mmCIF file of C-alpha atoms in Angstrom:
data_model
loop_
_atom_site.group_PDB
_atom_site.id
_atom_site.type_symbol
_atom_site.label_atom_id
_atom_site.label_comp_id
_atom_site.label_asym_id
_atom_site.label_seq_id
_atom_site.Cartn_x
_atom_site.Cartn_y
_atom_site.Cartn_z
ATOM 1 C CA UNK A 1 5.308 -21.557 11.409
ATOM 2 C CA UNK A 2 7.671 -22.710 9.025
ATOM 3 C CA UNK A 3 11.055 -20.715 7.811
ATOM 4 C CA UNK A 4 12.489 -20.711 4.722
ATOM 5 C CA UNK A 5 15.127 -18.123 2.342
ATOM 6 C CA UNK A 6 15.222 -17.239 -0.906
ATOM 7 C CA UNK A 7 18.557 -18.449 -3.403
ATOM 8 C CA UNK A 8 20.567 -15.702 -2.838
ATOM 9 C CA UNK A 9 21.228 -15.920 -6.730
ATOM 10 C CA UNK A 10 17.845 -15.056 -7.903
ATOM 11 C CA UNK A 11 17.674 -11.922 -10.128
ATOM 12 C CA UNK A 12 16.086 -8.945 -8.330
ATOM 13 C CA UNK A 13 13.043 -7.823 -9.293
ATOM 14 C CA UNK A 14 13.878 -3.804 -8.983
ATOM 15 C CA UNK A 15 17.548 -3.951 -10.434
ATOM 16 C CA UNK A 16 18.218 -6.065 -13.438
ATOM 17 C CA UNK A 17 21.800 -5.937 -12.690
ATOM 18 C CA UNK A 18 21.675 -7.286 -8.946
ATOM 19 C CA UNK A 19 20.426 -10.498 -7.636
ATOM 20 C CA UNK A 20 17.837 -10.751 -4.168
ATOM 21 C CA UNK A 21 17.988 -12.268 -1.299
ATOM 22 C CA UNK A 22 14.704 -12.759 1.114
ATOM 23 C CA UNK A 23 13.559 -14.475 4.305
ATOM 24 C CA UNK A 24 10.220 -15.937 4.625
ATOM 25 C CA UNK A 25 7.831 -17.360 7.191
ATOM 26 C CA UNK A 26 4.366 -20.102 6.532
ATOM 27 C CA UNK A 27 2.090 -18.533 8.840
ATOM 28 C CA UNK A 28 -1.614 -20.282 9.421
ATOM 29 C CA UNK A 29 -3.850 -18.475 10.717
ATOM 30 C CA UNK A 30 -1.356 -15.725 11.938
ATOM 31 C CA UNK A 31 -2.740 -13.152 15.296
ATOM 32 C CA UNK A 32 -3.230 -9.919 14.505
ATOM 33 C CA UNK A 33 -0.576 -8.728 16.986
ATOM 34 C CA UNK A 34 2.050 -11.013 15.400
ATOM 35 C CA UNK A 35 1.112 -9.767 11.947
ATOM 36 C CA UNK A 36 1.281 -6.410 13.114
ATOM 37 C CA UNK A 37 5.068 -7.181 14.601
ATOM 38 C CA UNK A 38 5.972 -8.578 11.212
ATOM 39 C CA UNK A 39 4.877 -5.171 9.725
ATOM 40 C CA UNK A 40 6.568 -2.988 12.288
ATOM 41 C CA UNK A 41 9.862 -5.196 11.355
ATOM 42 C CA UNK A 42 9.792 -4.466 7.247
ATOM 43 C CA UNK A 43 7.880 -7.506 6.165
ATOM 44 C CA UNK A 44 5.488 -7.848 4.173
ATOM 45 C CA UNK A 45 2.367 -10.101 3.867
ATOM 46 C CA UNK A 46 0.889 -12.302 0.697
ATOM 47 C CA UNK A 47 -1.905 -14.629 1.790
ATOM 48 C CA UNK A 48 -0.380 -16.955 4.309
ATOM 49 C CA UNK A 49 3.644 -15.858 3.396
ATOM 50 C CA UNK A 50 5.852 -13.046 4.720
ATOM 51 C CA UNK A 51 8.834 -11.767 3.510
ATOM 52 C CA UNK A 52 11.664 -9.638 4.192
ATOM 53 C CA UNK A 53 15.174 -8.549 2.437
ATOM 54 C CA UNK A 54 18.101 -9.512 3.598
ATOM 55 C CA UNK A 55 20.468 -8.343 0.972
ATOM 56 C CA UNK A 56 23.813 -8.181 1.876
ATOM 57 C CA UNK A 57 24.848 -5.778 -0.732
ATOM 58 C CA UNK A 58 21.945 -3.784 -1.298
ATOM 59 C CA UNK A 59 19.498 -1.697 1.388
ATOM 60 C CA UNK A 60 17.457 0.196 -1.397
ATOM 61 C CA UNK A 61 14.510 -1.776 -0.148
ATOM 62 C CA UNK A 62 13.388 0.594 2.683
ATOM 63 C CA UNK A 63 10.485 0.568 4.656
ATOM 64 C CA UNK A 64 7.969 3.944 5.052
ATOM 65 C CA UNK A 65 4.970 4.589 6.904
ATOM 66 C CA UNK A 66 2.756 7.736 6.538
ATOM 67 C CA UNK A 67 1.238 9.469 9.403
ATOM 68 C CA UNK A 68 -2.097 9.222 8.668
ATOM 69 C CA UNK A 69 -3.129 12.397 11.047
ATOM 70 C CA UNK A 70 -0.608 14.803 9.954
ATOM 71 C CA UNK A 71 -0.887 14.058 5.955
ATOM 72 C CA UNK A 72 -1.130 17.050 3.600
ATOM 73 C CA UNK A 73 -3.005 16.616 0.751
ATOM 74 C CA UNK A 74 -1.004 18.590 -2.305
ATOM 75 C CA UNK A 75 -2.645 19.847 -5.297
ATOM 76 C CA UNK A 76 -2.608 16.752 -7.517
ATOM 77 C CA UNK A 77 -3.863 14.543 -4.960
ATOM 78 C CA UNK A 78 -6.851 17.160 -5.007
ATOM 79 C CA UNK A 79 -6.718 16.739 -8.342
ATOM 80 C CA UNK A 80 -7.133 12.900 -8.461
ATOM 81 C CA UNK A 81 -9.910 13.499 -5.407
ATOM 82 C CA UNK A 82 -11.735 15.260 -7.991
ATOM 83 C CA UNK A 83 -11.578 12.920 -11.323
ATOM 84 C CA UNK A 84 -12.709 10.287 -8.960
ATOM 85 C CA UNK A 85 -15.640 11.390 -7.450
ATOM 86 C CA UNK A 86 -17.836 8.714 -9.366
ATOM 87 C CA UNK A 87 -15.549 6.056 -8.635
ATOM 88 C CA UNK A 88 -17.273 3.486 -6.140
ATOM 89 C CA UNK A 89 -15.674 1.811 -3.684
ATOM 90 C CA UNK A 90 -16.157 -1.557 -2.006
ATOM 91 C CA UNK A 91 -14.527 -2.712 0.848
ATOM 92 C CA UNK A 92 -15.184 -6.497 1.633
ATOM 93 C CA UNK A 93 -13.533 -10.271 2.426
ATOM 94 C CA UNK A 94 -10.555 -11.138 -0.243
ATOM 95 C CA UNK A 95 -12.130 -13.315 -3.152
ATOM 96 C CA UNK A 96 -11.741 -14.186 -6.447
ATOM 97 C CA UNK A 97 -13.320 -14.106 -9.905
ATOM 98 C CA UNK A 98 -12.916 -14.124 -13.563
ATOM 99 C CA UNK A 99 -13.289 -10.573 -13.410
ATOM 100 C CA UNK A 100 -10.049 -9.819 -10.558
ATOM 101 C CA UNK A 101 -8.024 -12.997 -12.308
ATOM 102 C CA UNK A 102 -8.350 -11.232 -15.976
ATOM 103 C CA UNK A 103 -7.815 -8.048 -14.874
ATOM 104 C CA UNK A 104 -4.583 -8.982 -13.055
ATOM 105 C CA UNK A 105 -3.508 -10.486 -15.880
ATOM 106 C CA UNK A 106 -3.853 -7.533 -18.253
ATOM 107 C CA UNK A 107 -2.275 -5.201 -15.547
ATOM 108 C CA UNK A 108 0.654 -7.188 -15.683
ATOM 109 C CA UNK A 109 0.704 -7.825 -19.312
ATOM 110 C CA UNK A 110 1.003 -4.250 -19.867
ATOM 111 C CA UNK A 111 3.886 -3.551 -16.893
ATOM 112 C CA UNK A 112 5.490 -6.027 -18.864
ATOM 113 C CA UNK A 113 5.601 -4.048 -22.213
ATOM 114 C CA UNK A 114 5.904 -0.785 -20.106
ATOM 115 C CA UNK A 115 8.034 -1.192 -17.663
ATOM 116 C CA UNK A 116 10.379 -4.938 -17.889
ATOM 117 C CA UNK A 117 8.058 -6.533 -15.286
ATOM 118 C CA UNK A 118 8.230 -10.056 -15.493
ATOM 119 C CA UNK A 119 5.067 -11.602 -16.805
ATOM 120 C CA UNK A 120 3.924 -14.975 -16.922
ATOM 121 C CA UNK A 121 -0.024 -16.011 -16.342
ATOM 122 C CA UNK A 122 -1.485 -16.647 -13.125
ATOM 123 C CA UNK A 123 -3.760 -19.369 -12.222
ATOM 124 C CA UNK A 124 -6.903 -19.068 -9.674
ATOM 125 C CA UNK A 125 -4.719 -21.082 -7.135
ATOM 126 C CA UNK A 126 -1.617 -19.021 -6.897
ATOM 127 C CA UNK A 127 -3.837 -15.976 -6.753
ATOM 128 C CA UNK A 128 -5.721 -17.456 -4.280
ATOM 129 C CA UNK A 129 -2.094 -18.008 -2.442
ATOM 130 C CA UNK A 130 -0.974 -14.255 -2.876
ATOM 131 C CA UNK A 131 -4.502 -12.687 -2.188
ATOM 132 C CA UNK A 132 -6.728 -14.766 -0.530
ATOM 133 C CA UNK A 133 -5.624 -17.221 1.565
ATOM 134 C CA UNK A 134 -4.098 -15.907 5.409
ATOM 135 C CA UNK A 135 -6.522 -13.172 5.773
ATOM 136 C CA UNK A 136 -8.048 -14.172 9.365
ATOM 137 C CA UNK A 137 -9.914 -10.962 11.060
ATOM 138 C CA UNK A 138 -7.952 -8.533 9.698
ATOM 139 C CA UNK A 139 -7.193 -8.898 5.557
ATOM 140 C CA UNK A 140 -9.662 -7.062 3.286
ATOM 141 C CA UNK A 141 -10.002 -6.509 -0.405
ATOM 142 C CA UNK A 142 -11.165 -2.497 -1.949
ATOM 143 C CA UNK A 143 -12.252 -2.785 -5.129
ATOM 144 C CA UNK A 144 -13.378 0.291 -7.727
ATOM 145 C CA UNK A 145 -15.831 0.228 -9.735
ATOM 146 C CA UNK A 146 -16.924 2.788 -12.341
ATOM 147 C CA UNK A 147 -19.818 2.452 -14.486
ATOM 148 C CA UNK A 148 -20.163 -0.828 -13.069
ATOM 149 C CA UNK A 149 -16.789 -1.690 -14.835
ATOM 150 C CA UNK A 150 -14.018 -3.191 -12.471
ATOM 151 C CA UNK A 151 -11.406 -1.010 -12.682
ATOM 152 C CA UNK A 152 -9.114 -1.964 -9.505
ATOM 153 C CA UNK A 153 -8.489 -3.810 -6.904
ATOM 154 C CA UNK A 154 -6.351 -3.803 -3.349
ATOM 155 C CA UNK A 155 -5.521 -5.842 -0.630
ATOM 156 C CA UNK A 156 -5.056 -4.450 3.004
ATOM 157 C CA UNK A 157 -4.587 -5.333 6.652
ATOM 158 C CA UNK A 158 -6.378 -3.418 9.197
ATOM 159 C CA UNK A 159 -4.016 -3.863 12.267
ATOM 160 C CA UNK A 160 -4.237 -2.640 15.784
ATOM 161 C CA UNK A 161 -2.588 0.519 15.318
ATOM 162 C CA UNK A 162 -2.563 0.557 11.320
ATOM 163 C CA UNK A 163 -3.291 -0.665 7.853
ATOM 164 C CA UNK A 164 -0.853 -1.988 5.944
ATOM 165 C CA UNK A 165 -1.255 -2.043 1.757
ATOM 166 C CA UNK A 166 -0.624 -5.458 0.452
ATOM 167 C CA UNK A 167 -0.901 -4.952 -3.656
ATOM 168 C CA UNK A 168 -3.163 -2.754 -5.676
ATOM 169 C CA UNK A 169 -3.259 -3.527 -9.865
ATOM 170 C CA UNK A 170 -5.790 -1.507 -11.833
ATOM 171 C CA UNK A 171 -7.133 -0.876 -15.214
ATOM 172 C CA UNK A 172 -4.726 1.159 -17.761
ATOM 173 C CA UNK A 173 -7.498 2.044 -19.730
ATOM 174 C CA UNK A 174 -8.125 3.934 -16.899
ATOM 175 C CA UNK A 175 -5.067 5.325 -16.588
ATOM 176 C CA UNK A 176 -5.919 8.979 -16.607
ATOM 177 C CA UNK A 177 -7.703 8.476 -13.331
ATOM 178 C CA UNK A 178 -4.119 8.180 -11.466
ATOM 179 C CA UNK A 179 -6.492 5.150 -9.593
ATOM 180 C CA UNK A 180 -2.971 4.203 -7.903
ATOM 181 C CA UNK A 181 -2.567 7.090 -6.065
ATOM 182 C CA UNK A 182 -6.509 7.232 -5.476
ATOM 183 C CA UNK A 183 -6.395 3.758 -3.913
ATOM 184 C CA UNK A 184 -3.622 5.240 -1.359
ATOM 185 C CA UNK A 185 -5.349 8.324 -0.646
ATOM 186 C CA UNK A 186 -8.363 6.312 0.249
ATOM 187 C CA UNK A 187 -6.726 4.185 2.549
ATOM 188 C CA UNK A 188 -4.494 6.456 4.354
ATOM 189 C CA UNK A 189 -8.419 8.021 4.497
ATOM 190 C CA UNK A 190 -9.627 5.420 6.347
ATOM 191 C CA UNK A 191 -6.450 5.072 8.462
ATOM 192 C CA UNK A 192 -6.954 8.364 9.743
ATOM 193 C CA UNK A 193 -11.048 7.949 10.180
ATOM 194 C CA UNK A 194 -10.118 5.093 12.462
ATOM 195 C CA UNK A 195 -7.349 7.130 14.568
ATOM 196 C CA UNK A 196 -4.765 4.801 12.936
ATOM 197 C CA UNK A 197 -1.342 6.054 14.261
ATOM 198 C CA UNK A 198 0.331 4.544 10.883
ATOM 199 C CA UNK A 199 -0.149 3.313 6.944
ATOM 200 C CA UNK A 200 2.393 1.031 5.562
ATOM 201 C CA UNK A 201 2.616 1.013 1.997
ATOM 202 C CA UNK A 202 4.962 -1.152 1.066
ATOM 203 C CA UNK A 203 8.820 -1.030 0.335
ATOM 204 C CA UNK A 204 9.988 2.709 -1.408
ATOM 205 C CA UNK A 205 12.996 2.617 -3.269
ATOM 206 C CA UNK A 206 13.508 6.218 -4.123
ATOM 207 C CA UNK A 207 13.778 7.552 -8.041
ATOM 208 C CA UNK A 208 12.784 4.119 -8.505
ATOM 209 C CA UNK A 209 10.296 3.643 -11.591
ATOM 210 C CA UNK A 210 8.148 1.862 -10.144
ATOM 211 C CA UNK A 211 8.660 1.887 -6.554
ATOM 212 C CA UNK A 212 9.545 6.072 -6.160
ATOM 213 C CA UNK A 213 6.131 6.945 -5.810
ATOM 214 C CA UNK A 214 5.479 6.391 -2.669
ATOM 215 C CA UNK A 215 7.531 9.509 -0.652
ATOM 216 C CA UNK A 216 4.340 11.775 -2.704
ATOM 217 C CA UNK A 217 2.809 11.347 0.717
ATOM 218 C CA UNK A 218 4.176 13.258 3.502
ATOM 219 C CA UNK A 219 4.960 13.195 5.815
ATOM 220 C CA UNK A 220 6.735 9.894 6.609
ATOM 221 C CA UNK A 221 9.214 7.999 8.628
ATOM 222 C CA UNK A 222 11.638 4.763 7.531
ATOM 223 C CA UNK A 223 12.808 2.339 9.440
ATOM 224 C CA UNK A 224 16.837 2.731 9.477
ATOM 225 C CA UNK A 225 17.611 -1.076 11.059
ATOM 226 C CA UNK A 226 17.149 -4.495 9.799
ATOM 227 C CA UNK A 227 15.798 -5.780 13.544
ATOM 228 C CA UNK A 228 14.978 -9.565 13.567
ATOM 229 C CA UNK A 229 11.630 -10.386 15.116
ATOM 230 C CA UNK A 230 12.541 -10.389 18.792
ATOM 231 C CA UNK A 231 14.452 -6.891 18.189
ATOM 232 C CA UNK A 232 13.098 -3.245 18.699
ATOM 233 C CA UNK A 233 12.352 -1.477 15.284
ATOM 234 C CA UNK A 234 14.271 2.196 14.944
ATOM 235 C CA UNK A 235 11.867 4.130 13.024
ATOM 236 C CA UNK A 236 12.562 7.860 12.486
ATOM 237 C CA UNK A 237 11.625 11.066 10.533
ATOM 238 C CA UNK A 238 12.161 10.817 7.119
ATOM 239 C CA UNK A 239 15.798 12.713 5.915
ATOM 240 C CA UNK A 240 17.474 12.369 3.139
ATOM 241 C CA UNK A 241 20.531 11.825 5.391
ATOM 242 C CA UNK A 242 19.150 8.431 6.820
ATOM 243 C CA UNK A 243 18.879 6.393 3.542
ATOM 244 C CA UNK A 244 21.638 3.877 1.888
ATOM 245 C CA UNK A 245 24.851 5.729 1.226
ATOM 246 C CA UNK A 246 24.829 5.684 -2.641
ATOM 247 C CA UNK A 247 21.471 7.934 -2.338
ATOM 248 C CA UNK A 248 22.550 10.327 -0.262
ATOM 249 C CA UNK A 249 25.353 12.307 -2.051
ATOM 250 C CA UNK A 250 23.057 12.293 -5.165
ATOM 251 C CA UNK A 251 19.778 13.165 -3.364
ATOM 252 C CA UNK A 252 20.542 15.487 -0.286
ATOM 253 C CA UNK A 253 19.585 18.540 -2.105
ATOM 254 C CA UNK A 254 16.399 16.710 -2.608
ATOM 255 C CA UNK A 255 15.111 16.900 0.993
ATOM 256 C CA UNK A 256 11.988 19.039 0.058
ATOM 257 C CA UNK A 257 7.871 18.786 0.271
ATOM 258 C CA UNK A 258 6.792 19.199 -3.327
ATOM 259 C CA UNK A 259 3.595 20.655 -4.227
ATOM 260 C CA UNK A 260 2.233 21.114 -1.116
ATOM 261 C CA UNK A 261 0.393 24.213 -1.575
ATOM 262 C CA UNK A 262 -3.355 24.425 -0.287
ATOM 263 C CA UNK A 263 -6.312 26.175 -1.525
ATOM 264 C CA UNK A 264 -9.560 26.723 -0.889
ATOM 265 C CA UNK A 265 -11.552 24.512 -3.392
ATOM 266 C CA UNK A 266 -14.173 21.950 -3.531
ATOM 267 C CA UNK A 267 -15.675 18.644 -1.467
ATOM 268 C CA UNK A 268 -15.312 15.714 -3.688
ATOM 269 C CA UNK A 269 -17.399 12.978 -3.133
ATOM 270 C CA UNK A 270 -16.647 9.211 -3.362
ATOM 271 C CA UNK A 271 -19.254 6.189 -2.577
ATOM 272 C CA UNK A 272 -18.188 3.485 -0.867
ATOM 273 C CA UNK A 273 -19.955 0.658 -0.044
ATOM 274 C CA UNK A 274 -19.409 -1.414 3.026
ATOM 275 C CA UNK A 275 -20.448 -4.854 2.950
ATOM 276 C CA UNK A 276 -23.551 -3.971 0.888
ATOM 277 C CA UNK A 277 -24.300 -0.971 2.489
ATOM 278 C CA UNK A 278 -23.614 2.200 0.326
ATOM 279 C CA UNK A 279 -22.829 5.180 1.183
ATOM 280 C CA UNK A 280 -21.418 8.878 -0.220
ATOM 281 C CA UNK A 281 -17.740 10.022 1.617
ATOM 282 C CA UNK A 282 -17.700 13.870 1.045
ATOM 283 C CA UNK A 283 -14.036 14.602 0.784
ATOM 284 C CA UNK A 284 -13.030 18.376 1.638
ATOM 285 C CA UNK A 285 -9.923 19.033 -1.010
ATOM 286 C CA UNK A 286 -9.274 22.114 0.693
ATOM 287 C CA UNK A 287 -6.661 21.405 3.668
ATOM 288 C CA UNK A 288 -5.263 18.324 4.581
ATOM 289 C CA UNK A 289 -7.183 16.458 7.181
ATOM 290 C CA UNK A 290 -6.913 18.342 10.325
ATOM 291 C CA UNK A 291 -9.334 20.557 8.543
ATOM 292 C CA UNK A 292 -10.774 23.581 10.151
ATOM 293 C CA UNK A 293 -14.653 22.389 9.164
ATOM 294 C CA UNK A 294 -16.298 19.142 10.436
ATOM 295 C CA UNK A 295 -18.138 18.262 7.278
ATOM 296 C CA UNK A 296 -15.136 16.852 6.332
ATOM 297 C CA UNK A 297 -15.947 12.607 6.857
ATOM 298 C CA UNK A 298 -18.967 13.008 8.243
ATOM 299 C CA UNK A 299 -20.642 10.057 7.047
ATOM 300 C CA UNK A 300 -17.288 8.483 7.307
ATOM 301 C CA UNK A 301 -17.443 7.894 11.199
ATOM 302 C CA UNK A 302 -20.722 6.090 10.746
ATOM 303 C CA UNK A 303 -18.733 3.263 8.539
ATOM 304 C CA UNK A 304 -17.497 0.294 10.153
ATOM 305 C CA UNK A 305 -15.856 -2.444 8.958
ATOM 306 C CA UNK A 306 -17.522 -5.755 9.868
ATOM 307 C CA UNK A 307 -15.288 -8.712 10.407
ATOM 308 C CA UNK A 308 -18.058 -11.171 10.773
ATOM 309 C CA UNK A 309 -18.881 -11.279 7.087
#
């Protein structure tokens, strides 16, 4: 394991007018457990590197996890259940083609133009580095395919007690499909199938353009200290009254499930293929997934995913 920092001076991604500051460890061929302890800590993985903040002036960089057993699906996460229902999905090894390499450089092209991202082309090898590379028994790629067209693709950890999302890019000519919030709702899916007590999603900076998102999912918990590896992490229930102090004056009136109403519509129905085995998820869009009716995932349960392949 090698250990190495960030210049403190480097612009920050999220905040033009700030600079970032990380911590990072080489890991080959990393244990599951140790990734997992990582995760539990607010890193993050990218093939064989992990990463962590350590800003001394800024703590908008927080860590979430959703509770995969208590989520509630709201009505536009029905919504996207629905539009999707002839998306495919394949879950299998991380790998790469011209097909994933072009279509993360378009996605990025066009955060670039929409949103300030920072663009500059990738080559097979660094994607290899960020993607491929580090993935031992427990890194997997979900791509989604519709009409034969690839239109996204993920990276994920299955861990002990969790899956943690790595990156997702997609298709904007596919935009109207909301495939970003499909690709969570699938895996916080599986992460419940599996009796998953967690699903990390990455860092949430709230009311962030890019980065707000993530609270949509309820309901969650953040991890309020900045514990070094051989520390205990503090996670609690979500408030508004444990974030940074700049966002609490302006958002404590914000404190509030949106859109959570249920109704009693339709199954959607996804396919997802396993390793070259297909099969059809029926997804029941009318609770959240304690449901009162087991039809709900049942083909689901007879899904596993293999790491031998």
């Amino acid at each position: 394991m090698v250990e190495f920092f960030s210049n403190p001076r480097e612009s920050c991604s999220y905040h033009t007018d700030r600079c970032s500051h990380f911590r990072y460890f080489y890991i080959q061929q990393c244990s599951v457990e140790f990734c997992q302890g990582l995760i539990e800590r607010g890193w993050r993985r990218f093939g064989e590197y992990f990463l962590v903040p350590i800003c001394k002036e800024c703590q908008e960089c927080i860590s979430i996890r959703q509770l995969p057993s208590s989520f509630i699906l709201s009505r536009s996460h029905k919504r996207v259940l629905s539009k999707n229902a002839n998306t495919i999905i394949t879950i299998a090894r991380p790998s790469l083609n011209e097909e994933k390499l072009a279509l993360y450089d378009k996605y990025h092209r066009i955060m670039n133009h929409k949103k300030g991202w920072s663009y500059r082309p990738i080559t097979p090898e660094v994607y290899r580095e960020n993607f491929v590379y580090g993935y031992q028994s427990f890194g997997y790629e979900i791509t989604y395919m519709i009409g034969g067209q690839l239109v996204g693709v993920g990276y994920f950890d299955l861990l002990k007690n969790a899956i943690s999302a790595t990156y997702f890019f997609y298709d904007h000519s596919f935009a109207s499909l909301s495939l970003g919030t499909f690709n969570i709702l699938t895996q916080l899916l599986l992460a419940r199938d599996k009796n998953l007590a967690y699903f990390y999603p990455g860092y949430w900076l709230k009311d962030h353009h890019s980065m707000g998102y993530k609270e949509r999912f309820m309901p969650f918990e953040v991890l309020i200290n900045r514990p070094d590896i051989f520390e205990m992490p503090i996670w609690k229930p979500y408030d508004v009254s444990l974030l940074p102090k700049p966002y609490v004056s302006t958002h404590s009136k914000q404190n509030k499930r949106a859109n959570l109403k249920q109704d009693d519509e339709t199954t959607s129905f996804i396919e997802i293929d396993f390793f070259g085995d297909k099969h059809q998820l029926s997804i029941d869009t009318s609770a959240n997934f304690k449901h009162k009716h087991k039809r709900t995932l049942s083909n689901f349960s007879k899904l596993e995913i293999r790491s031998s392949k």
